[in-house]
């Protein structure tokens, strides 16, 4: 079926619908209105998805900032502990232990930010508690005059725990950054997909609205032009022709009369 045949058939289909012209026009307007509402709904859905992904990116940025701050604080704490154990000063050792215990509260607060990294944070917490325990034992040995034993305990247990803590913190930061990259790529893909859907739906809606408008208008204009031409012939004295209008509405009745 070629385009010309389709163009001719559509008005005929509308014309054969047993309904008044007013009802046909009303249905066409309602159909176009529904298309506009559907287009708006699709656009709102796309905006909602974009807004949700933007919020996810903000949360990831906050998580990365918190992880990096914790990574920096962990490095500073480990360096402070190493320096304090070399000084052998009671005030410095006490201040270091207080800082270590205070840092444990920072880990507890971080759990509210990193709810999806519970297992890894749990490992960090476990190793950090063990690190505090070993450092406290080393401090007690140093205070008791057993400096060699304290340094030996630091080298044998505290240093490996410190290295493992640094690796775990690096892992947290790397995971968060990888999630950020993946989220950005997913956002770009979702944006492209949403744009194609909105554009496709808009083009389809416009095309359907034009088809409906064309079919409805020519189902009315066609019979009017036929009757006008026939009335011109009648006015010229030619009564030999008839008007054949397929409309099953007021225009069909008028043409028959």
PDB file of C-alpha atoms in Angstrom:
ATOM      1  CA  UNK A   1       0.000   0.000   0.000  1.00  0.00           C
ATOM      2  CA  UNK A   2       1.562   3.312  -1.117  1.00  0.00           C
ATOM      3  CA  UNK A   3       1.365   6.646   0.626  1.00  0.00           C
ATOM      4  CA  UNK A   4      -1.398   8.033  -1.634  1.00  0.00           C
ATOM      5  CA  UNK A   5      -3.631   5.057  -0.929  1.00  0.00           C
ATOM      6  CA  UNK A   6      -3.072   5.434   2.800  1.00  0.00           C
ATOM      7  CA  UNK A   7      -3.799   9.164   2.616  1.00  0.00           C
ATOM      8  CA  UNK A   8      -7.105   8.431   0.869  1.00  0.00           C
ATOM      9  CA  UNK A   9      -8.123   5.561   3.129  1.00  0.00           C
ATOM     10  CA  UNK A  10      -7.701   7.336   6.475  1.00  0.00           C
ATOM     11  CA  UNK A  11     -10.397  10.002   5.871  1.00  0.00           C
ATOM     12  CA  UNK A  12     -12.714   7.267   4.534  1.00  0.00           C
ATOM     13  CA  UNK A  13     -12.242   5.216   7.684  1.00  0.00           C
ATOM     14  CA  UNK A  14     -13.099   8.226   9.834  1.00  0.00           C
ATOM     15  CA  UNK A  15     -16.033   9.063   7.579  1.00  0.00           C
ATOM     16  CA  UNK A  16     -17.531   5.570   7.982  1.00  0.00           C
ATOM     17  CA  UNK A  17     -17.510   5.835  11.788  1.00  0.00           C
ATOM     18  CA  UNK A  18     -21.196   6.072  12.832  1.00  0.00           C
ATOM     19  CA  UNK A  19     -20.893   9.189  14.986  1.00  0.00           C
ATOM     20  CA  UNK A  20     -21.682  12.856  14.687  1.00  0.00           C
ATOM     21  CA  UNK A  21     -19.084  15.336  13.509  1.00  0.00           C
ATOM     22  CA  UNK A  22     -19.063  16.954  16.939  1.00  0.00           C
ATOM     23  CA  UNK A  23     -18.269  13.608  18.590  1.00  0.00           C
ATOM     24  CA  UNK A  24     -15.483  12.876  16.101  1.00  0.00           C
ATOM     25  CA  UNK A  25     -13.891  16.269  16.679  1.00  0.00           C
ATOM     26  CA  UNK A  26     -14.200  15.859  20.434  1.00  0.00           C
ATOM     27  CA  UNK A  27     -12.558  12.420  20.308  1.00  0.00           C
ATOM     28  CA  UNK A  28      -9.729  13.800  18.166  1.00  0.00           C
ATOM     29  CA  UNK A  29      -9.104  16.680  20.571  1.00  0.00           C
ATOM     30  CA  UNK A  30      -9.171  14.301  23.535  1.00  0.00           C
ATOM     31  CA  UNK A  31      -6.719  11.979  21.794  1.00  0.00           C
ATOM     32  CA  UNK A  32      -4.313  14.849  21.120  1.00  0.00           C
ATOM     33  CA  UNK A  33      -4.701  16.022  24.731  1.00  0.00           C
ATOM     34  CA  UNK A  34      -3.885  12.525  25.987  1.00  0.00           C
ATOM     35  CA  UNK A  35      -0.806  12.474  23.781  1.00  0.00           C
ATOM     36  CA  UNK A  36       0.368  15.764  25.273  1.00  0.00           C
ATOM     37  CA  UNK A  37      -0.254  14.473  28.792  1.00  0.00           C
ATOM     38  CA  UNK A  38       1.649  11.268  28.003  1.00  0.00           C
ATOM     39  CA  UNK A  39       4.529  13.284  26.560  1.00  0.00           C
ATOM     40  CA  UNK A  40       4.621  15.410  29.707  1.00  0.00           C
ATOM     41  CA  UNK A  41       4.598  12.282  31.877  1.00  0.00           C
ATOM     42  CA  UNK A  42       7.516  10.800  29.929  1.00  0.00           C
ATOM     43  CA  UNK A  43       9.434  14.060  30.282  1.00  0.00           C
ATOM     44  CA  UNK A  44       8.742  14.211  34.034  1.00  0.00           C
ATOM     45  CA  UNK A  45       9.910  10.617  34.418  1.00  0.00           C
ATOM     46  CA  UNK A  46      13.139  11.448  32.616  1.00  0.00           C
ATOM     47  CA  UNK A  47      13.651  14.496  34.854  1.00  0.00           C
ATOM     48  CA  UNK A  48      12.938  12.379  37.936  1.00  0.00           C
ATOM     49  CA  UNK A  49      15.554   9.813  36.895  1.00  0.00           C
ATOM     50  CA  UNK A  50      18.070  12.586  36.233  1.00  0.00           C
ATOM     51  CA  UNK A  51      17.382  14.152  39.627  1.00  0.00           C
ATOM     52  CA  UNK A  52      17.749  10.792  41.382  1.00  0.00           C
ATOM     53  CA  UNK A  53      21.078  10.106  39.692  1.00  0.00           C
ATOM     54  CA  UNK A  54      22.290  13.599  40.574  1.00  0.00           C
ATOM     55  CA  UNK A  55      21.480  12.913  44.227  1.00  0.00           C
ATOM     56  CA  UNK A  56      23.353   9.607  44.022  1.00  0.00           C
ATOM     57  CA  UNK A  57      26.391  11.431  42.632  1.00  0.00           C
ATOM     58  CA  UNK A  58      26.248  13.939  45.486  1.00  0.00           C
ATOM     59  CA  UNK A  59      26.120  11.088  48.005  1.00  0.00           C
ATOM     60  CA  UNK A  60      29.096   9.434  46.337  1.00  0.00           C
ATOM     61  CA  UNK A  61      31.029  12.691  46.457  1.00  0.00           C
ATOM     62  CA  UNK A  62      30.305  12.987  50.169  1.00  0.00           C
ATOM     63  CA  UNK A  63      31.372   9.396  50.701  1.00  0.00           C
ATOM     64  CA  UNK A  64      34.632   9.907  48.818  1.00  0.00           C
ATOM     65  CA  UNK A  65      35.335  13.079  50.812  1.00  0.00           C
ATOM     66  CA  UNK A  66      34.690  11.201  54.074  1.00  0.00           C
ATOM     67  CA  UNK A  67      36.902   8.297  52.993  1.00  0.00           C
ATOM     68  CA  UNK A  68      39.731  10.585  51.965  1.00  0.00           C
ATOM     69  CA  UNK A  69      39.492  12.478  55.237  1.00  0.00           C
ATOM     70  CA  UNK A  70      39.595   9.196  57.125  1.00  0.00           C
ATOM     71  CA  UNK A  71      42.528   8.057  55.000  1.00  0.00           C
ATOM     72  CA  UNK A  72      44.383  11.270  55.823  1.00  0.00           C
ATOM     73  CA  UNK A  73      43.545  11.002  59.529  1.00  0.00           C
ATOM     74  CA  UNK A  74      44.628   7.363  59.595  1.00  0.00           C
ATOM     75  CA  UNK A  75      48.000   8.206  58.076  1.00  0.00           C
ATOM     76  CA  UNK A  76      48.435  11.075  60.527  1.00  0.00           C
ATOM     77  CA  UNK A  77      47.519   8.842  63.472  1.00  0.00           C
ATOM     78  CA  UNK A  78      49.944   6.115  62.429  1.00  0.00           C
ATOM     79  CA  UNK A  79      52.736   8.637  61.999  1.00  0.00           C
ATOM     80  CA  UNK A  80      51.916  10.188  65.388  1.00  0.00           C
ATOM     81  CA  UNK A  81      52.023   6.776  67.077  1.00  0.00           C
ATOM     82  CA  UNK A  82      55.346   5.913  65.467  1.00  0.00           C
ATOM     83  CA  UNK A  83      56.827   9.250  66.570  1.00  0.00           C
ATOM     84  CA  UNK A  84      55.462   8.960  70.129  1.00  0.00           C
ATOM     85  CA  UNK A  85      56.888   5.481  70.622  1.00  0.00           C
ATOM     86  CA  UNK A  86      60.320   6.805  69.671  1.00  0.00           C
ATOM     87  CA  UNK A  87      60.161   9.784  72.049  1.00  0.00           C
ATOM     88  CA  UNK A  88      59.367   7.770  75.233  1.00  0.00           C
ATOM     89  CA  UNK A  89      57.795  10.829  76.855  1.00  0.00           C
ATOM     90  CA  UNK A  90      54.812  10.126  79.162  1.00  0.00           C
ATOM     91  CA  UNK A  91      52.848  13.214  78.109  1.00  0.00           C
ATOM     92  CA  UNK A  92      53.354  12.451  74.431  1.00  0.00           C
ATOM     93  CA  UNK A  93      52.349   8.825  74.915  1.00  0.00           C
ATOM     94  CA  UNK A  94      49.195   9.812  76.841  1.00  0.00           C
ATOM     95  CA  UNK A  95      48.219  12.333  74.159  1.00  0.00           C
ATOM     96  CA  UNK A  96      48.739   9.714  71.456  1.00  0.00           C
ATOM     97  CA  UNK A  97      46.523   7.172  73.216  1.00  0.00           C
ATOM     98  CA  UNK A  98      43.796   9.790  73.633  1.00  0.00           C
ATOM     99  CA  UNK A  99      43.964  10.628  69.945  1.00  0.00           C
ATOM    100  CA  UNK A 100      43.710   6.958  69.039  1.00  0.00           C
ATOM    101  CA  UNK A 101      40.584   6.512  71.155  1.00  0.00           C
ATOM    102  CA  UNK A 102      39.073   9.702  69.736  1.00  0.00           C
ATOM    103  CA  UNK A 103      39.717   8.440  66.213  1.00  0.00           C
ATOM    104  CA  UNK A 104      37.627   5.361  67.012  1.00  0.00           C
ATOM    105  CA  UNK A 105      34.574   7.625  67.365  1.00  0.00           C
ATOM    106  CA  UNK A 106      35.235   8.981  63.868  1.00  0.00           C
ATOM    107  CA  UNK A 107      35.034   5.407  62.557  1.00  0.00           C
ATOM    108  CA  UNK A 108      31.687   4.943  64.283  1.00  0.00           C
ATOM    109  CA  UNK A 109      30.292   8.097  62.646  1.00  0.00           C
ATOM    110  CA  UNK A 110      31.579   7.003  59.266  1.00  0.00           C
ATOM    111  CA  UNK A 111      29.336   3.927  59.346  1.00  0.00           C
ATOM    112  CA  UNK A 112      26.317   6.188  58.780  1.00  0.00           C
ATOM    113  CA  UNK A 113      27.879   7.476  55.538  1.00  0.00           C
ATOM    114  CA  UNK A 114      29.160   4.130  54.228  1.00  0.00           C
ATOM    115  CA  UNK A 115      26.177   1.864  54.781  1.00  0.00           C
ATOM    116  CA  UNK A 116      27.067  -0.247  51.739  1.00  0.00           C
ATOM    117  CA  UNK A 117      30.621  -0.926  52.959  1.00  0.00           C
ATOM    118  CA  UNK A 118      29.695  -2.508  56.269  1.00  0.00           C
ATOM    119  CA  UNK A 119      31.975  -5.514  55.843  1.00  0.00           C
ATOM    120  CA  UNK A 120      35.052  -3.522  54.896  1.00  0.00           C
ATOM    121  CA  UNK A 121      34.466  -0.926  57.600  1.00  0.00           C
ATOM    122  CA  UNK A 122      34.005  -3.728  60.081  1.00  0.00           C
ATOM    123  CA  UNK A 123      37.420  -5.051  59.130  1.00  0.00           C
ATOM    124  CA  UNK A 124      38.887  -1.562  59.514  1.00  0.00           C
ATOM    125  CA  UNK A 125      37.299  -1.254  62.945  1.00  0.00           C
ATOM    126  CA  UNK A 126      38.540  -4.687  64.000  1.00  0.00           C
ATOM    127  CA  UNK A 127      42.121  -3.976  62.898  1.00  0.00           C
ATOM    128  CA  UNK A 128      42.062  -0.527  64.471  1.00  0.00           C
ATOM    129  CA  UNK A 129      40.880  -1.889  67.818  1.00  0.00           C
ATOM    130  CA  UNK A 130      43.670  -4.456  67.644  1.00  0.00           C
ATOM    131  CA  UNK A 131      46.107  -1.687  66.747  1.00  0.00           C
ATOM    132  CA  UNK A 132      45.046   0.366  69.782  1.00  0.00           C
ATOM    133  CA  UNK A 133      45.442  -2.706  71.978  1.00  0.00           C
ATOM    134  CA  UNK A 134      48.956  -3.425  70.694  1.00  0.00           C
ATOM    135  CA  UNK A 135      50.026   0.219  70.961  1.00  0.00           C
ATOM    136  CA  UNK A 136      48.688   0.393  74.522  1.00  0.00           C
ATOM    137  CA  UNK A 137      50.684  -2.700  75.424  1.00  0.00           C
ATOM    138  CA  UNK A 138      53.776  -1.223  73.816  1.00  0.00           C
ATOM    139  CA  UNK A 139      53.275   2.033  75.758  1.00  0.00           C
ATOM    140  CA  UNK A 140      52.936   0.143  79.033  1.00  0.00           C
ATOM    141  CA  UNK A 141      56.164  -1.747  78.332  1.00  0.00           C
ATOM    142  CA  UNK A 142      57.989   1.485  77.555  1.00  0.00           C
ATOM    143  CA  UNK A 143      56.662   3.130  80.714  1.00  0.00           C
ATOM    144  CA  UNK A 144      57.793   0.100  82.700  1.00  0.00           C
ATOM    145  CA  UNK A 145      61.300   0.546  81.442  1.00  0.00           C
ATOM    146  CA  UNK A 146      61.117  -2.313  78.956  1.00  0.00           C
ATOM    147  CA  UNK A 147      61.841  -0.110  75.977  1.00  0.00           C
ATOM    148  CA  UNK A 148      63.356  -2.883  73.872  1.00  0.00           C
ATOM    149  CA  UNK A 149      60.315  -5.103  74.426  1.00  0.00           C
ATOM    150  CA  UNK A 150      57.995  -2.207  73.596  1.00  0.00           C
ATOM    151  CA  UNK A 151      59.828  -1.451  70.373  1.00  0.00           C
ATOM    152  CA  UNK A 152      59.887  -5.145  69.509  1.00  0.00           C
ATOM    153  CA  UNK A 153      56.118  -5.397  69.993  1.00  0.00           C
ATOM    154  CA  UNK A 154      55.655  -2.320  67.836  1.00  0.00           C
ATOM    155  CA  UNK A 155      57.742  -3.767  65.007  1.00  0.00           C
ATOM    156  CA  UNK A 156      56.247  -7.265  65.240  1.00  0.00           C
ATOM    157  CA  UNK A 157      52.539  -6.386  65.561  1.00  0.00           C
ATOM    158  CA  UNK A 158      51.794  -2.653  65.418  1.00  0.00           C
ATOM    159  CA  UNK A 159      53.586  -1.938  62.149  1.00  0.00           C
ATOM    160  CA  UNK A 160      51.891  -4.787  60.185  1.00  0.00           C
ATOM    161  CA  UNK A 161      48.504  -3.650  61.532  1.00  0.00           C
ATOM    162  CA  UNK A 162      49.286  -0.077  60.471  1.00  0.00           C
ATOM    163  CA  UNK A 163      50.177  -1.210  56.964  1.00  0.00           C
ATOM    164  CA  UNK A 164      47.016  -3.263  56.726  1.00  0.00           C
ATOM    165  CA  UNK A 165      44.932  -0.306  57.891  1.00  0.00           C
ATOM    166  CA  UNK A 166      46.476   1.856  55.185  1.00  0.00           C
ATOM    167  CA  UNK A 167      45.662  -0.787  52.563  1.00  0.00           C
ATOM    168  CA  UNK A 168      42.073  -1.024  53.775  1.00  0.00           C
ATOM    169  CA  UNK A 169      41.630   2.750  53.676  1.00  0.00           C
ATOM    170  CA  UNK A 170      43.077   2.854  50.164  1.00  0.00           C
ATOM    171  CA  UNK A 171      40.642   0.118  49.204  1.00  0.00           C
ATOM    172  CA  UNK A 172      37.718   2.133  50.561  1.00  0.00           C
ATOM    173  CA  UNK A 173      38.771   5.212  48.590  1.00  0.00           C
ATOM    174  CA  UNK A 174      39.392   3.201  45.406  1.00  0.00           C
ATOM    175  CA  UNK A 175      35.988   1.521  45.631  1.00  0.00           C
ATOM    176  CA  UNK A 176      34.215   4.818  46.147  1.00  0.00           C
ATOM    177  CA  UNK A 177      36.030   6.395  43.206  1.00  0.00           C
ATOM    178  CA  UNK A 178      35.224   3.379  41.010  1.00  0.00           C
ATOM    179  CA  UNK A 179      31.566   3.702  42.032  1.00  0.00           C
ATOM    180  CA  UNK A 180      31.712   7.378  41.092  1.00  0.00           C
ATOM    181  CA  UNK A 181      33.082   6.603  37.628  1.00  0.00           C
ATOM    182  CA  UNK A 182      30.498   3.854  37.100  1.00  0.00           C
ATOM    183  CA  UNK A 183      27.711   6.152  38.283  1.00  0.00           C
ATOM    184  CA  UNK A 184      28.794   8.908  35.888  1.00  0.00           C
ATOM    185  CA  UNK A 185      28.893   6.448  32.983  1.00  0.00           C
ATOM    186  CA  UNK A 186      25.474   5.083  33.963  1.00  0.00           C
ATOM    187  CA  UNK A 187      24.117   8.634  34.169  1.00  0.00           C
ATOM    188  CA  UNK A 188      25.404   9.437  30.684  1.00  0.00           C
ATOM    189  CA  UNK A 189      23.859   6.231  29.312  1.00  0.00           C
ATOM    190  CA  UNK A 190      20.552   6.891  31.079  1.00  0.00           C
ATOM    191  CA  UNK A 191      20.508  10.484  29.822  1.00  0.00           C
ATOM    192  CA  UNK A 192      21.070   9.367  26.230  1.00  0.00           C
ATOM    193  CA  UNK A 193      18.368   6.718  26.565  1.00  0.00           C
ATOM    194  CA  UNK A 194      15.896   9.160  28.140  1.00  0.00           C
ATOM    195  CA  UNK A 195      16.625  11.721  25.437  1.00  0.00           C
ATOM    196  CA  UNK A 196      15.950   9.160  22.711  1.00  0.00           C
ATOM    197  CA  UNK A 197      12.717   8.083  24.401  1.00  0.00           C
ATOM    198  CA  UNK A 198      11.468  11.654  24.831  1.00  0.00           C
ATOM    199  CA  UNK A 199      12.396  12.649  21.276  1.00  0.00           C
ATOM    200  CA  UNK A 200      10.894   9.466  19.835  1.00  0.00           C
ATOM    201  CA  UNK A 201       7.711   9.880  21.853  1.00  0.00           C
ATOM    202  CA  UNK A 202       7.462  13.547  20.858  1.00  0.00           C
ATOM    203  CA  UNK A 203       7.944  12.748  17.167  1.00  0.00           C
ATOM    204  CA  UNK A 204       5.439   9.886  17.384  1.00  0.00           C
ATOM    205  CA  UNK A 205       2.920  12.082  19.187  1.00  0.00           C
ATOM    206  CA  UNK A 206       3.252  14.866  16.626  1.00  0.00           C
ATOM    207  CA  UNK A 207       2.934  12.416  13.755  1.00  0.00           C
ATOM    208  CA  UNK A 208      -0.134  10.779  15.290  1.00  0.00           C
ATOM    209  CA  UNK A 209      -1.694  14.173  16.008  1.00  0.00           C
ATOM    210  CA  UNK A 210      -1.105  15.240  12.396  1.00  0.00           C
ATOM    211  CA  UNK A 211      -2.608  11.992  11.111  1.00  0.00           C
ATOM    212  CA  UNK A 212      -5.671  12.397  13.314  1.00  0.00           C
ATOM    213  CA  UNK A 213      -6.032  16.033  12.315  1.00  0.00           C
ATOM    214  CA  UNK A 214      -5.681  15.174   8.643  1.00  0.00           C
ATOM    215  CA  UNK A 215      -8.150  12.293   8.787  1.00  0.00           C
ATOM    216  CA  UNK A 216     -10.770  14.239  10.762  1.00  0.00           C
ATOM    217  CA  UNK A 217     -10.450  17.419   8.710  1.00  0.00           C
ATOM    218  CA  UNK A 218     -10.635  15.704   5.323  1.00  0.00           C
ATOM    219  CA  UNK A 219     -13.528  13.510   6.417  1.00  0.00           C
ATOM    220  CA  UNK A 220     -15.381  16.822   6.801  1.00  0.00           C
ATOM    221  CA  UNK A 221     -13.834  18.914   4.027  1.00  0.00           C
ATOM    222  CA  UNK A 222     -14.084  16.206   1.374  1.00  0.00           C
ATOM    223  CA  UNK A 223     -17.875  15.814   1.496  1.00  0.00           C
ATOM    224  CA  UNK A 224     -18.339  19.600   1.688  1.00  0.00           C
ATOM    225  CA  UNK A 225     -16.255  20.072  -1.460  1.00  0.00           C
ATOM    226  CA  UNK A 226     -18.205  17.298  -3.230  1.00  0.00           C
ATOM    227  CA  UNK A 227     -21.545  18.884  -2.322  1.00  0.00           C
ATOM    228  CA  UNK A 228     -20.301  22.335  -3.286  1.00  0.00           C
ATOM    229  CA  UNK A 229     -19.231  21.062  -6.718  1.00  0.00           C
ATOM    230  CA  UNK A 230     -22.571  19.276  -7.207  1.00  0.00           C
ATOM    231  CA  UNK A 231     -24.572  22.331  -6.153  1.00  0.00           C
ATOM    232  CA  UNK A 232     -22.609  24.376  -8.693  1.00  0.00           C
ATOM    233  CA  UNK A 233     -23.627  21.870 -11.378  1.00  0.00           C
ATOM    234  CA  UNK A 234     -27.235  22.015 -10.245  1.00  0.00           C
ATOM    235  CA  UNK A 235     -27.148  25.817 -10.371  1.00  0.00           C
ATOM    236  CA  UNK A 236     -25.919  25.487 -13.953  1.00  0.00           C
ATOM    237  CA  UNK A 237     -28.915  23.255 -14.770  1.00  0.00           C
ATOM    238  CA  UNK A 238     -27.162  19.876 -14.667  1.00  0.00           C
ATOM    239  CA  UNK A 239     -29.304  17.442 -12.688  1.00  0.00           C
ATOM    240  CA  UNK A 240     -27.793  14.269 -14.129  1.00  0.00           C
ATOM    241  CA  UNK A 241     -25.165  13.625 -11.425  1.00  0.00           C
ATOM    242  CA  UNK A 242     -25.441  12.337  -7.874  1.00  0.00           C
ATOM    243  CA  UNK A 243     -23.307  12.956  -4.795  1.00  0.00           C
ATOM    244  CA  UNK A 244     -21.925   9.821  -3.190  1.00  0.00           C
ATOM    245  CA  UNK A 245     -20.675  10.590   0.311  1.00  0.00           C
ATOM    246  CA  UNK A 246     -19.680   7.714   2.601  1.00  0.00           C
ATOM    247  CA  UNK A 247     -20.016   9.671   5.829  1.00  0.00           C
ATOM    248  CA  UNK A 248     -22.337   8.196   8.412  1.00  0.00           C
ATOM    249  CA  UNK A 249     -22.945  11.523  10.108  1.00  0.00           C
ATOM    250  CA  UNK A 250     -24.720  14.842   9.425  1.00  0.00           C
ATOM    251  CA  UNK A 251     -22.701  15.365   6.217  1.00  0.00           C
ATOM    252  CA  UNK A 252     -23.780  11.992   4.881  1.00  0.00           C
ATOM    253  CA  UNK A 253     -27.431  12.817   5.586  1.00  0.00           C
ATOM    254  CA  UNK A 254     -27.068  16.237   3.991  1.00  0.00           C
ATOM    255  CA  UNK A 255     -25.427  14.750   0.881  1.00  0.00           C
ATOM    256  CA  UNK A 256     -28.183  12.180   0.572  1.00  0.00           C
ATOM    257  CA  UNK A 257     -30.850  14.895   0.791  1.00  0.00           C
TER     258      UNK A 257
END
